[in-house]
Each structure stands twice: as C-alpha cells, then as structure tokens.
mmCIF file of C-alpha atoms in Angstrom:
data_model
loop_
_atom_site.group_PDB
_atom_site.id
_atom_site.type_symbol
_atom_site.label_atom_id
_atom_site.label_comp_id
_atom_site.label_asym_id
_atom_site.label_seq_id
_atom_site.Cartn_x
_atom_site.Cartn_y
_atom_site.Cartn_z
ATOM 1 C CA UNK S 26 -0.015 -0.050 -0.003
ATOM 2 C CA UNK S 27 1.429 3.337 -1.106
ATOM 3 C CA UNK S 28 0.864 6.304 1.019
ATOM 4 C CA UNK S 29 -0.455 9.586 -0.624
ATOM 5 C CA UNK S 30 -2.481 12.687 0.043
ATOM 6 C CA UNK S 31 -5.324 11.096 -1.784
ATOM 7 C CA UNK S 32 -5.132 7.923 0.344
ATOM 8 C CA UNK S 33 -5.278 10.051 3.529
ATOM 9 C CA UNK S 34 -8.343 11.926 2.198
ATOM 10 C CA UNK S 35 -10.039 8.665 1.120
ATOM 11 C CA UNK S 36 -9.424 6.963 4.359
ATOM 12 C CA UNK S 37 -10.690 9.964 6.296
ATOM 13 C CA UNK S 38 -14.031 9.872 4.363
ATOM 14 C CA UNK S 39 -14.542 6.189 4.997
ATOM 15 C CA UNK S 40 -13.647 5.866 8.621
ATOM 16 C CA UNK S 41 -9.949 5.011 8.283
ATOM 17 C CA UNK S 42 -10.740 1.333 8.008
ATOM 18 C CA UNK S 43 -8.505 0.574 5.068
ATOM 19 C CA UNK S 44 -5.132 1.043 6.612
ATOM 20 C CA UNK S 45 -2.885 -1.948 6.884
ATOM 21 C CA UNK S 46 0.033 -2.633 9.255
ATOM 22 C CA UNK S 47 3.244 -0.879 8.191
ATOM 23 C CA UNK S 48 5.106 -4.165 8.481
ATOM 24 C CA UNK S 49 4.649 -7.924 9.284
ATOM 25 C CA UNK S 50 5.265 -9.582 12.608
ATOM 26 C CA UNK S 51 6.852 -12.758 11.508
ATOM 27 C CA UNK S 52 8.218 -15.611 13.644
ATOM 28 C CA UNK S 53 11.950 -16.281 13.087
ATOM 29 C CA UNK S 54 12.947 -18.833 10.569
ATOM 30 C CA UNK S 55 15.536 -21.492 11.336
ATOM 31 C CA UNK S 56 18.126 -19.932 8.813
ATOM 32 C CA UNK S 57 18.883 -16.734 6.946
ATOM 33 C CA UNK S 58 21.420 -15.586 4.449
ATOM 34 C CA UNK S 59 22.026 -12.561 6.712
ATOM 35 C CA UNK S 60 21.093 -11.516 10.142
ATOM 36 C CA UNK S 61 21.336 -7.990 11.506
ATOM 37 C CA UNK S 62 21.644 -7.582 15.248
ATOM 38 C CA UNK S 63 19.925 -4.387 16.114
ATOM 39 C CA UNK S 64 16.651 -2.920 14.931
ATOM 40 C CA UNK S 65 17.406 0.771 15.170
ATOM 41 C CA UNK S 66 17.994 3.239 12.319
ATOM 42 C CA UNK S 67 21.376 1.697 11.291
ATOM 43 C CA UNK S 68 20.268 -1.868 11.389
ATOM 44 C CA UNK S 69 16.974 -1.259 9.505
ATOM 45 C CA UNK S 70 18.703 0.829 6.873
ATOM 46 C CA UNK S 71 21.369 -1.916 6.469
ATOM 47 C CA UNK S 72 18.715 -4.479 5.879
ATOM 48 C CA UNK S 73 16.812 -2.265 3.455
ATOM 49 C CA UNK S 74 19.775 -1.586 1.314
ATOM 50 C CA UNK S 75 20.979 -5.257 1.368
ATOM 51 C CA UNK S 76 17.659 -6.115 -0.116
ATOM 52 C CA UNK S 77 17.310 -3.069 -2.454
ATOM 53 C CA UNK S 78 20.855 -2.615 -3.661
ATOM 54 C CA UNK S 79 22.155 -6.106 -3.529
ATOM 55 C CA UNK S 80 19.189 -8.318 -4.085
ATOM 56 C CA UNK S 81 19.281 -10.271 -0.926
ATOM 57 C CA UNK S 82 15.775 -11.298 0.455
ATOM 58 C CA UNK S 83 16.436 -13.948 3.074
ATOM 59 C CA UNK S 84 17.298 -11.396 5.758
ATOM 60 C CA UNK S 85 16.294 -10.973 9.450
ATOM 61 C CA UNK S 86 16.595 -7.926 11.691
ATOM 62 C CA UNK S 87 16.713 -9.061 15.352
ATOM 63 C CA UNK S 88 15.679 -6.492 17.953
ATOM 64 C CA UNK S 89 15.506 -7.307 21.711
ATOM 65 C CA UNK S 90 12.793 -4.661 22.269
ATOM 66 C CA UNK S 91 10.521 -2.970 19.720
ATOM 67 C CA UNK S 92 11.837 -1.398 16.490
ATOM 68 C CA UNK S 93 13.385 2.086 17.048
ATOM 69 C CA UNK S 94 13.496 1.660 20.838
ATOM 70 C CA UNK S 95 17.108 2.626 21.041
ATOM 71 C CA UNK S 96 19.199 5.743 20.027
ATOM 72 C CA UNK S 97 17.201 6.376 16.805
ATOM 73 C CA UNK S 98 14.430 7.624 18.997
ATOM 74 C CA UNK S 99 16.631 9.288 21.648
ATOM 75 C CA UNK S 100 18.552 12.147 19.834
ATOM 76 C CA UNK S 101 18.180 15.642 18.814
ATOM 77 C CA UNK S 102 17.269 14.885 15.122
ATOM 78 C CA UNK S 103 20.006 16.973 13.459
ATOM 79 C CA UNK S 104 21.074 16.222 9.921
ATOM 80 C CA UNK S 105 24.192 17.817 8.551
ATOM 81 C CA UNK S 106 27.362 17.393 6.472
ATOM 82 C CA UNK S 107 29.689 19.987 7.905
ATOM 83 C CA UNK S 108 32.746 17.866 8.686
ATOM 84 C CA UNK S 109 36.330 18.999 8.166
ATOM 85 C CA UNK S 110 38.833 16.333 7.515
ATOM 86 C CA UNK S 111 38.854 13.487 4.843
ATOM 87 C CA UNK S 112 37.132 10.285 6.064
ATOM 88 C CA UNK S 113 34.157 11.849 7.815
ATOM 89 C CA UNK S 114 33.747 14.637 5.229
ATOM 90 C CA UNK S 115 32.907 12.484 2.160
ATOM 91 C CA UNK S 116 30.797 10.022 4.216
ATOM 92 C CA UNK S 117 28.479 12.543 5.728
ATOM 93 C CA UNK S 118 28.243 14.240 2.342
ATOM 94 C CA UNK S 119 27.133 11.019 0.874
ATOM 95 C CA UNK S 120 24.636 10.680 3.680
ATOM 96 C CA UNK S 121 23.079 14.071 3.186
ATOM 97 C CA UNK S 122 22.566 13.319 -0.525
ATOM 98 C CA UNK S 123 20.693 10.146 0.564
ATOM 99 C CA UNK S 124 18.591 12.150 2.988
ATOM 100 C CA UNK S 125 17.599 14.548 0.300
ATOM 101 C CA UNK S 126 15.819 11.570 -1.673
ATOM 102 C CA UNK S 127 14.824 9.528 1.241
ATOM 103 C CA UNK S 128 11.091 10.354 1.612
ATOM 104 C CA UNK S 129 10.423 9.817 -2.145
ATOM 105 C CA UNK S 130 12.366 6.470 -2.063
ATOM 106 C CA UNK S 131 10.676 5.075 1.036
ATOM 107 C CA UNK S 132 7.231 6.601 0.295
ATOM 108 C CA UNK S 133 7.243 7.760 3.933
ATOM 109 C CA UNK S 134 7.332 11.148 5.464
ATOM 110 C CA UNK S 135 10.303 11.435 7.695
ATOM 111 C CA UNK S 136 9.793 15.161 8.068
ATOM 112 C CA UNK S 137 13.228 15.986 6.722
ATOM 113 C CA UNK S 138 13.437 19.813 6.903
ATOM 114 C CA UNK S 139 16.520 21.493 5.409
ATOM 115 C CA UNK S 140 16.063 24.643 7.475
ATOM 116 C CA UNK S 141 19.755 25.406 7.714
ATOM 117 C CA UNK S 142 22.304 24.957 10.487
ATOM 118 C CA UNK S 143 24.368 27.728 12.053
ATOM 119 C CA UNK S 144 27.464 27.151 14.021
ATOM 120 C CA UNK S 145 28.164 30.308 16.044
ATOM 121 C CA UNK S 146 31.692 31.492 16.721
ATOM 122 C CA UNK S 147 32.843 33.819 19.623
ATOM 123 C CA UNK S 148 36.337 34.724 18.958
ATOM 124 C CA UNK S 149 38.878 35.543 16.085
ATOM 125 C CA UNK S 150 40.296 32.106 16.433
ATOM 126 C CA UNK S 151 37.051 30.404 16.052
ATOM 127 C CA UNK S 152 36.085 32.458 13.167
ATOM 128 C CA UNK S 153 39.246 31.468 11.360
ATOM 129 C CA UNK S 154 38.683 27.812 12.246
ATOM 130 C CA UNK S 155 35.141 27.939 10.875
ATOM 131 C CA UNK S 156 36.214 29.775 7.660
ATOM 132 C CA UNK S 157 38.641 27.005 7.101
ATOM 133 C CA UNK S 158 35.951 24.361 7.742
ATOM 134 C CA UNK S 159 33.544 26.076 5.425
ATOM 135 C CA UNK S 160 36.149 26.067 2.592
ATOM 136 C CA UNK S 161 36.727 22.351 3.196
ATOM 137 C CA UNK S 162 32.958 21.837 3.008
ATOM 138 C CA UNK S 163 32.680 23.735 -0.289
ATOM 139 C CA UNK S 164 35.707 21.719 -1.677
ATOM 140 C CA UNK S 165 33.848 18.474 -0.768
ATOM 141 C CA UNK S 166 30.878 19.627 -2.805
ATOM 142 C CA UNK S 167 28.705 20.725 0.169
ATOM 143 C CA UNK S 168 27.548 24.238 0.988
ATOM 144 C CA UNK S 169 28.807 26.745 3.473
ATOM 145 C CA UNK S 170 28.269 30.528 4.083
ATOM 146 C CA UNK S 171 30.411 32.561 6.544
ATOM 147 C CA UNK S 172 28.241 35.149 8.308
ATOM 148 C CA UNK S 173 29.488 38.169 10.187
ATOM 149 C CA UNK S 174 27.770 39.376 13.407
ATOM 150 C CA UNK S 175 25.063 41.402 11.479
ATOM 151 C CA UNK S 176 24.464 38.478 9.204
ATOM 152 C CA UNK S 177 23.686 36.293 12.155
ATOM 153 C CA UNK S 178 21.586 38.987 13.780
ATOM 154 C CA UNK S 179 19.426 39.199 10.669
ATOM 155 C CA UNK S 180 18.636 35.464 10.867
ATOM 156 C CA UNK S 181 18.649 35.013 14.683
ATOM 157 C CA UNK S 182 17.696 38.290 16.288
ATOM 158 C CA UNK S 183 16.582 36.668 19.505
ATOM 159 C CA UNK S 184 20.157 35.681 20.650
ATOM 160 C CA UNK S 185 22.074 37.495 23.300
ATOM 161 C CA UNK S 186 24.526 39.459 21.122
ATOM 162 C CA UNK S 187 25.754 41.626 23.985
ATOM 163 C CA UNK S 188 26.894 38.857 26.253
ATOM 164 C CA UNK S 189 30.216 40.049 27.639
ATOM 165 C CA UNK S 190 31.717 36.688 28.250
ATOM 166 C CA UNK S 191 30.616 34.994 24.984
ATOM 167 C CA UNK S 192 29.970 37.784 22.370
ATOM 168 C CA UNK S 193 28.730 36.491 19.039
ATOM 169 C CA UNK S 194 31.275 37.388 16.352
ATOM 170 C CA UNK S 195 29.308 35.469 13.578
ATOM 171 C CA UNK S 196 28.460 31.980 12.402
ATOM 172 C CA UNK S 197 28.982 29.331 9.636
ATOM 173 C CA UNK S 198 25.743 28.643 7.832
ATOM 174 C CA UNK S 199 25.160 25.209 6.353
ATOM 175 C CA UNK S 200 21.961 25.789 4.363
ATOM 176 C CA UNK S 201 21.313 22.197 3.432
ATOM 177 C CA UNK S 202 21.598 21.066 7.097
ATOM 178 C CA UNK S 203 18.507 20.681 9.180
ATOM 179 C CA UNK S 204 16.515 18.064 11.006
ATOM 180 C CA UNK S 205 14.108 15.111 10.551
ATOM 181 C CA UNK S 206 11.640 13.141 12.746
ATOM 182 C CA UNK S 207 13.826 10.533 14.478
ATOM 183 C CA UNK S 208 11.333 7.657 14.971
ATOM 184 C CA UNK S 209 9.795 8.228 11.565
ATOM 185 C CA UNK S 210 13.202 7.326 9.970
ATOM 186 C CA UNK S 211 13.182 4.037 11.729
ATOM 187 C CA UNK S 212 9.504 3.393 10.715
ATOM 188 C CA UNK S 213 10.224 4.337 7.068
ATOM 189 C CA UNK S 214 13.139 1.971 6.682
ATOM 190 C CA UNK S 215 11.235 -0.745 8.590
ATOM 191 C CA UNK S 216 8.334 -0.505 6.187
ATOM 192 C CA UNK S 217 10.682 -0.403 3.226
ATOM 193 C CA UNK S 218 12.617 -3.472 4.321
ATOM 194 C CA UNK S 219 9.421 -5.371 5.048
ATOM 195 C CA UNK S 220 8.160 -4.681 1.580
ATOM 196 C CA UNK S 221 11.304 -6.196 0.109
ATOM 197 C CA UNK S 222 10.794 -9.313 2.181
ATOM 198 C CA UNK S 223 13.062 -8.601 5.238
ATOM 199 C CA UNK S 224 11.788 -10.351 8.430
ATOM 200 C CA UNK S 225 11.599 -7.793 11.243
ATOM 201 C CA UNK S 226 11.677 -9.787 14.476
ATOM 202 C CA UNK S 227 10.969 -7.824 17.684
ATOM 203 C CA UNK S 228 11.349 -9.010 21.259
ATOM 204 C CA UNK S 229 14.187 -11.282 20.123
ATOM 205 C CA UNK S 230 17.340 -10.581 22.168
ATOM 206 C CA UNK S 231 20.633 -12.138 20.813
ATOM 207 C CA UNK S 232 22.307 -14.044 23.734
ATOM 208 C CA UNK S 233 25.167 -15.653 21.851
ATOM 209 C CA UNK S 234 27.070 -15.822 18.588
ATOM 210 C CA UNK S 235 27.900 -19.236 17.102
ATOM 211 C CA UNK S 236 31.373 -19.512 15.673
ATOM 212 C CA UNK S 237 33.066 -22.671 14.322
ATOM 213 C CA UNK S 238 36.719 -22.684 13.186
ATOM 214 C CA UNK S 239 36.794 -18.923 12.797
ATOM 215 C CA UNK S 240 33.493 -18.747 10.727
ATOM 216 C CA UNK S 241 30.281 -17.370 12.002
ATOM 217 C CA UNK S 242 27.342 -19.863 11.805
ATOM 218 C CA UNK S 243 24.476 -18.017 13.417
ATOM 219 C CA UNK S 244 23.174 -16.610 16.694
ATOM 220 C CA UNK S 245 21.423 -17.825 19.717
ATOM 221 C CA UNK S 246 18.368 -15.845 20.801
ATOM 222 C CA UNK S 247 15.594 -15.864 23.296
ATOM 223 C CA UNK S 248 13.476 -17.260 20.579
ATOM 224 C CA UNK S 249 15.724 -20.000 19.620
ATOM 225 C CA UNK S 250 18.861 -20.633 17.559
ATOM 226 C CA UNK S 251 19.030 -18.976 14.160
ATOM 227 C CA UNK S 252 21.650 -20.017 11.573
ATOM 228 C CA UNK S 253 23.081 -17.460 9.173
ATOM 229 C CA UNK S 254 25.767 -17.204 6.626
ATOM 230 C CA UNK S 255 26.474 -13.624 7.615
ATOM 231 C CA UNK S 256 25.891 -11.646 10.751
ATOM 232 C CA UNK S 257 26.081 -7.839 11.136
ATOM 233 C CA UNK S 258 26.489 -6.303 14.601
ATOM 234 C CA UNK S 259 24.661 -2.995 14.561
ATOM 235 C CA UNK S 260 23.835 -2.572 18.236
ATOM 236 C CA UNK S 261 24.816 1.114 18.872
ATOM 237 C CA UNK S 262 25.570 1.730 22.549
ATOM 238 C CA UNK S 263 25.523 -1.968 23.315
ATOM 239 C CA UNK S 264 28.022 -2.903 20.579
ATOM 240 C CA UNK S 265 30.656 -3.756 23.112
ATOM 241 C CA UNK S 266 28.258 -6.301 24.862
ATOM 242 C CA UNK S 267 27.327 -7.840 21.565
ATOM 243 C CA UNK S 268 30.913 -8.091 20.305
ATOM 244 C CA UNK S 269 31.853 -9.822 23.580
ATOM 245 C CA UNK S 270 29.720 -12.682 22.625
ATOM 246 C CA UNK S 271 32.118 -13.260 19.710
ATOM 247 C CA UNK S 272 35.237 -12.897 22.015
ATOM 248 C CA UNK S 273 35.907 -9.468 20.824
ATOM 249 C CA UNK S 274 36.883 -6.297 22.918
ATOM 250 C CA UNK S 275 35.935 -3.191 20.970
ATOM 251 C CA UNK S 276 37.725 0.174 21.337
ATOM 252 C CA UNK S 277 34.488 1.843 22.449
ATOM 253 C CA UNK S 278 32.962 3.224 25.696
ATOM 254 C CA UNK S 279 29.195 3.689 26.190
ATOM 255 C CA UNK S 280 28.144 7.092 27.593
ATOM 256 C CA UNK S 281 24.855 8.844 28.065
ATOM 257 C CA UNK S 282 23.823 11.844 26.040
ATOM 258 C CA UNK S 283 20.807 13.650 27.262
ATOM 259 C CA UNK S 284 18.209 15.566 25.162
ATOM 260 C CA UNK S 285 15.372 17.753 26.147
ATOM 261 C CA UNK S 286 12.047 19.072 24.691
ATOM 262 C CA UNK S 287 9.821 21.910 25.841
ATOM 263 C CA UNK S 288 6.130 22.445 25.606
ATOM 264 C CA UNK S 289 4.751 23.243 22.155
ATOM 265 C CA UNK S 290 5.288 26.913 21.187
ATOM 266 C CA UNK S 291 4.517 29.098 18.269
ATOM 267 C CA UNK S 292 7.306 29.074 15.566
ATOM 268 C CA UNK S 293 10.188 31.018 16.805
ATOM 269 C CA UNK S 294 13.379 29.194 15.812
ATOM 270 C CA UNK S 295 13.652 28.685 12.062
ATOM 271 C CA UNK S 296 17.175 27.092 12.059
ATOM 272 C CA UNK S 297 19.255 24.646 13.910
ATOM 273 C CA UNK S 298 21.705 26.528 16.138
ATOM 274 C CA UNK S 299 24.923 25.448 17.730
ATOM 275 C CA UNK S 300 26.420 27.470 20.462
ATOM 276 C CA UNK S 301 30.211 27.641 20.007
ATOM 277 C CA UNK S 302 31.115 28.123 23.598
ATOM 278 C CA UNK S 303 28.773 25.931 25.533
ATOM 279 C CA UNK S 304 28.290 22.826 23.394
ATOM 280 C CA UNK S 305 24.531 23.617 23.216
ATOM 281 C CA UNK S 306 22.417 22.995 20.163
ATOM 282 C CA UNK S 307 18.728 23.640 19.578
ATOM 283 C CA UNK S 308 15.996 23.551 16.935
ATOM 284 C CA UNK S 309 12.174 23.657 17.021
ATOM 285 C CA UNK S 310 10.120 20.605 16.021
ATOM 286 C CA UNK S 311 7.086 20.470 13.858
ATOM 287 C CA UNK S 312 4.991 20.159 16.984
ATOM 288 C CA UNK S 313 6.439 23.402 18.256
ATOM 289 C CA UNK S 314 8.664 21.937 21.087
ATOM 290 C CA UNK S 315 12.252 23.244 21.405
ATOM 291 C CA UNK S 316 14.567 20.293 21.091
ATOM 292 C CA UNK S 317 17.968 20.799 22.548
ATOM 293 C CA UNK S 318 20.972 19.091 24.133
ATOM 294 C CA UNK S 319 24.608 19.491 25.148
ATOM 295 C CA UNK S 320 27.626 17.426 26.327
ATOM 296 C CA UNK S 321 27.774 13.781 27.331
ATOM 297 C CA UNK S 322 27.235 12.899 31.002
ATOM 298 C CA UNK S 323 30.962 11.880 31.121
ATOM 299 C CA UNK S 324 30.608 8.537 32.758
ATOM 300 C CA UNK S 325 30.192 5.115 31.295
ATOM 301 C CA UNK S 326 26.760 3.665 31.541
ATOM 302 C CA UNK S 327 24.147 1.469 29.803
ATOM 303 C CA UNK S 328 21.259 3.235 31.448
ATOM 304 C CA UNK S 329 19.142 5.345 29.121
ATOM 305 C CA UNK S 330 18.835 8.152 31.574
ATOM 306 C CA UNK S 331 21.195 11.072 32.629
ATOM 307 C CA UNK S 332 22.271 12.909 35.738
ATOM 308 C CA UNK S 333 21.049 16.337 37.149
ATOM 309 C CA UNK S 334 24.462 18.171 36.926
ATOM 310 C CA UNK S 335 24.431 17.834 33.191
ATOM 311 C CA UNK S 336 20.822 18.908 33.066
ATOM 312 C CA UNK S 337 21.896 22.160 34.859
ATOM 313 C CA UNK S 338 24.809 22.579 32.569
ATOM 314 C CA UNK S 339 22.672 22.377 29.463
ATOM 315 C CA UNK S 340 20.070 24.735 30.836
ATOM 316 C CA UNK S 341 22.844 27.286 31.782
ATOM 317 C CA UNK S 342 24.191 27.156 28.161
ATOM 318 C CA UNK S 343 20.694 27.749 26.713
ATOM 319 C CA UNK S 344 20.158 30.732 29.025
ATOM 320 C CA UNK S 345 23.423 32.241 28.134
ATOM 321 C CA UNK S 346 22.703 31.931 24.415
ATOM 322 C CA UNK S 347 19.143 32.970 24.438
ATOM 323 C CA UNK S 348 17.607 34.220 27.717
ATOM 324 C CA UNK S 349 14.145 33.994 26.310
ATOM 325 C CA UNK S 350 14.248 30.152 26.648
ATOM 326 C CA UNK S 351 13.920 30.554 30.434
ATOM 327 C CA UNK S 352 10.197 31.086 29.909
ATOM 328 C CA UNK S 353 9.587 27.725 28.303
ATOM 329 C CA UNK S 354 8.594 24.725 30.295
ATOM 330 C CA UNK S 355 10.567 21.528 29.846
ATOM 331 C CA UNK S 356 8.133 18.830 28.891
ATOM 332 C CA UNK S 357 10.415 15.730 28.983
ATOM 333 C CA UNK S 358 13.962 14.453 28.626
ATOM 334 C CA UNK S 359 15.695 11.323 27.545
ATOM 335 C CA UNK S 360 19.071 9.748 27.257
ATOM 336 C CA UNK S 361 20.764 7.875 24.354
ATOM 337 C CA UNK S 362 23.535 5.373 24.953
ATOM 338 C CA UNK S 363 26.468 6.635 22.768
ATOM 339 C CA UNK S 364 29.160 4.212 21.677
ATOM 340 C CA UNK S 365 32.230 6.550 21.794
ATOM 341 C CA UNK S 366 35.467 5.731 19.986
ATOM 342 C CA UNK S 367 38.811 7.311 20.923
ATOM 343 C CA UNK S 368 38.946 9.491 17.777
ATOM 344 C CA UNK S 369 35.230 10.268 17.635
ATOM 345 C CA UNK S 370 34.666 8.427 14.318
ATOM 346 C CA UNK S 371 32.765 5.327 13.529
ATOM 347 C CA UNK S 372 33.757 1.737 12.525
ATOM 348 C CA UNK S 373 32.355 -0.108 9.680
ATOM 349 C CA UNK S 374 34.492 -3.132 8.978
ATOM 350 C CA UNK S 375 34.875 -6.921 8.742
ATOM 351 C CA UNK S 376 36.071 -8.726 11.862
ATOM 352 C CA UNK S 377 38.694 -11.356 12.120
ATOM 353 C CA UNK S 378 35.802 -13.862 12.141
ATOM 354 C CA UNK S 379 34.612 -14.917 8.624
ATOM 355 C CA UNK S 380 31.084 -13.683 8.031
ATOM 356 C CA UNK S 381 30.926 -11.440 10.987
ATOM 357 C CA UNK S 382 30.709 -7.653 10.371
ATOM 358 C CA UNK S 383 30.778 -4.599 12.725
ATOM 359 C CA UNK S 384 28.997 -1.166 12.409
ATOM 360 C CA UNK S 385 29.415 0.939 15.571
ATOM 361 C CA UNK S 386 31.143 3.942 17.273
ATOM 362 C CA UNK S 387 28.875 6.644 16.088
ATOM 363 C CA UNK S 388 29.496 9.050 18.868
ATOM 364 C CA UNK S 389 27.549 12.314 18.207
ATOM 365 C CA UNK S 390 26.978 11.423 14.529
ATOM 366 C CA UNK S 391 24.602 8.501 14.618
ATOM 367 C CA UNK S 392 21.362 9.983 13.575
ATOM 368 C CA UNK S 393 22.559 12.059 10.617
ATOM 369 C CA UNK S 394 24.599 8.929 9.346
ATOM 370 C CA UNK S 395 21.622 6.473 9.298
ATOM 371 C CA UNK S 396 21.233 6.373 5.342
ATOM 372 C CA UNK S 397 24.941 6.253 4.561
ATOM 373 C CA UNK S 398 25.719 3.781 7.336
ATOM 374 C CA UNK S 399 23.096 1.284 6.085
ATOM 375 C CA UNK S 400 24.311 1.788 2.488
ATOM 376 C CA UNK S 401 28.017 1.210 3.352
ATOM 377 C CA UNK S 402 27.367 -1.596 5.767
ATOM 378 C CA UNK S 403 25.130 -3.420 3.231
ATOM 379 C CA UNK S 404 27.876 -2.960 0.568
ATOM 380 C CA UNK S 405 30.406 -4.420 2.913
ATOM 381 C CA UNK S 406 28.295 -7.390 3.918
ATOM 382 C CA UNK S 407 27.277 -8.164 0.258
ATOM 383 C CA UNK S 408 30.680 -7.699 -1.363
ATOM 384 C CA UNK S 409 33.188 -8.153 1.458
ATOM 385 C CA UNK S 410 34.861 -4.898 0.317
ATOM 386 C CA UNK S 411 34.420 -1.464 2.034
ATOM 387 C CA UNK S 412 32.410 1.195 0.242
ATOM 388 C CA UNK S 413 34.515 3.995 -1.103
ATOM 389 C CA UNK S 414 33.117 6.740 1.272
ATOM 390 C CA UNK S 415 33.619 4.377 4.314
ATOM 391 C CA UNK S 416 37.038 2.956 3.572
ATOM 392 C CA UNK S 417 38.692 4.863 6.346
ATOM 393 C CA UNK S 418 36.465 3.540 9.037
ATOM 394 C CA UNK S 419 38.649 0.464 9.688
ATOM 395 C CA UNK S 420 38.710 -1.290 12.957
ATOM 396 C CA UNK S 421 42.476 -1.647 13.013
ATOM 397 C CA UNK S 422 43.182 2.115 12.714
ATOM 398 C CA UNK S 423 43.587 2.365 16.492
ATOM 399 C CA UNK S 424 46.303 -0.194 16.279
ATOM 400 C CA UNK S 425 48.059 1.335 13.349
ATOM 401 C CA UNK S 426 47.666 4.959 14.384
ATOM 402 C CA UNK S 427 45.746 5.930 11.164
ATOM 403 C CA UNK S 428 42.967 7.556 13.294
ATOM 404 C CA UNK S 429 40.396 10.083 12.217
ATOM 405 C CA UNK S 430 39.731 13.397 14.128
ATOM 406 C CA UNK S 431 35.936 13.807 13.983
ATOM 407 C CA UNK S 432 35.902 17.347 15.365
ATOM 408 C CA UNK S 433 38.963 18.483 13.263
ATOM 409 C CA UNK S 434 40.116 20.449 16.269
ATOM 410 C CA UNK S 435 43.435 18.579 16.999
ATOM 411 C CA UNK S 436 46.478 18.198 14.870
ATOM 412 C CA UNK S 437 46.065 16.627 11.508
ATOM 413 C CA UNK S 438 47.039 13.024 12.190
ATOM 414 C CA UNK S 439 49.286 10.992 9.981
ATOM 415 C CA UNK S 440 50.862 13.915 8.323
ATOM 416 C CA UNK S 441 53.865 14.423 10.595
#
C-alpha cells in the first residue's frame, strides 16, 4: 500500500478502515542468508539496502525490544554534512545526499526539513577555524556561508549578542543542514525493508554468537537458535556487549547523552543553532517543542537516563545563548547510549571472524549517518569490500595509528 495525500483523504472519508499494518510480525525462521543484530536506524537501513541494492531477500533484523526503541528515538534529530577532514567529510556528504531523496524513495514522510544549520563563533580564532571548515565543506561539494555578526543577527535576532563573556562574532551557515523526525526514520526503513521481504523480528534478544573454526554460523536468541551465513553487529551503545559474545573487545565506551524538549510553542526558531562556547544545540520541532541538548554525561553507563548536573549545565548554556528560553517549560528528557570511540569516528569493517561484520562507534553522529551507514554496511556485507566513502572507518586504525579526528580540532594526524 502506497501512502499519498489522496489515500489520506479517502481513508478519512470512509472511517480510516482501510489502513494496513506498516510491516509484518513474522516468527523467526531457522536460517537466513544474513542476520542484522539491532533494530534501530542503522540496522534497519542496512537490511533495506541489502535487499534493495544487492538483491538479498532472506534477511532478518533481530531487535531485543521494539523497532526503534534505542538511540534512533533518543537524539536531537540534526542532519548535517559540515565535517572538516577526509574520512568523515565524504561519508556525511554522501549521507546528506541520501537524506534528500529519502522520503520519495521510502514513500514515507520522515519530516526532513533543510532549514539550515548555523554554528556560532565567539572569537577571532573560532572565526578562522570555521572559515577553514567552510572552505573544506565547499571543496567537498557541500555548501557553507560565513556570516558576520550582522548576518547572524538578521537570521537569529533573539540571541544575546551583547553577552560580555561569549560575544557573538558570527556564524557558519550550512543551508542544506536541518532536522528530521527521528522515529519516523526507523519506521520508514522498517516499512521499506518489510516490503522487500526482510523479516523484522521484535522481542528477540541475541544471547550468543555461534562460531566454528573462525567462521560465523549463526546466533542464539531468546526465541531459539538462528543459523546465518553472515551476521552484522549493529547494536549502537551496546555494541561492546554484543561483540563480547564473539570474543571481541572493542575500542568503544558507552556514555549517556541527554536531550530535552519543551512544551509546544509558536514558531520562533527557524534554524538549527549550535552555541560555539557551551556545546549547546537547539531547533524547533514540527509540533512546536524546542529540542535541545549538550555534552555527554561523562561517565560510562548502559542506562538510558542522565544526571542532574548535566541537566543544569545544558540549561545554563541555553540561558546564556538565548535568555528567552527561560520562559519555556521543559516537557520531557531522555538519554541515548552513545558508543564513543577514541577518535570520535565510527567503525564499519569486517572482523577477524569470517562472515561477522561490525557497524558501531557513532559518537555524536549516529542519526545523521543512518542512510549512509546502512548503505555502506550493506555494501560491505554483500561484497566483502568497503564502500569508497567508508574505507577509512577501519577497525584496525587504533592499532596502526591511522586515526580520524571527528571534530577537526586537533593536529592533522598521519601527516607528521
């Protein structure tokens, strides 16, 4: 069943009795060609592109809870391609291109809004750094506009421009950046994968990975053993726990990143805004809520909740940037489990076990990476070779020293 405006009108006229479930609820089969561990955005997009791009149909996605119950529904929904150094730059550029055609491809409204993202800067040094970043973005084929103080004031007149400690010098505008509806992305990919024959199996926790003579044979689950020729580990913040079932210790730590949303308000914030001195970022949802967040909670945890000191820190940064936010009532908050790597960049690679693949370490970049992550992971699992835009996301880079600096704030590695 295709969704359309005509379908919505027709169903509304006839009592909405013709809608069908968005996806099936199948029982697990005894064997699959490929099994994806993790039913979040990355796992669902991997399954979708395995079926669509590579013709595999005998695929299962295994999720211990319900589809989209992890980080895909616990983030601040920002979509951007404003990275600085090679490695991340071309990958997120590819992801943004996929975002721009995603709704038409999936026949699903993920509420992708290219409203523009503005990174503020507050000193001469920051301005120079953002000017350099903007040039790199343009060289990559993406868009960037360097705004002076008055250029920012024209777009964001409600900010505190006279703050003595953190004066606003200007900002880097990324016009194609924006936001999307987080859980709708999971639902869209789930529906698309199901239409291509993928089995989406919920409430099916993986409890073990079967390996014989260095070759993966399948997985053990709470719903029985499932054999598989290929297994992809796409478990976000729990990647370390899943990999341990295969005898692997990953170079990741799991930390909590909190996010907040206010009551619904009239439209006031048209862009996504990032505060250059407080690690605070904010946008306004289609429902009117102000969606914002800040730093990690800075302690390792698998609990999807945060601590009060970081709540206070985020609120302080928001009040510093735009005092008007103090009049809004916070409606709810949540915490995502972030799998953090030492260099802030992800891993998409084969493991030393034949048929076992890894997609993890998304740090702050997981939501915006969903389309390209699935595209590249599917390519890897289908062909056993890395996709061109993800070839630097190797697992062994931490041993060889060929690391990637996600922020682009440190020295440029591997050049000296």
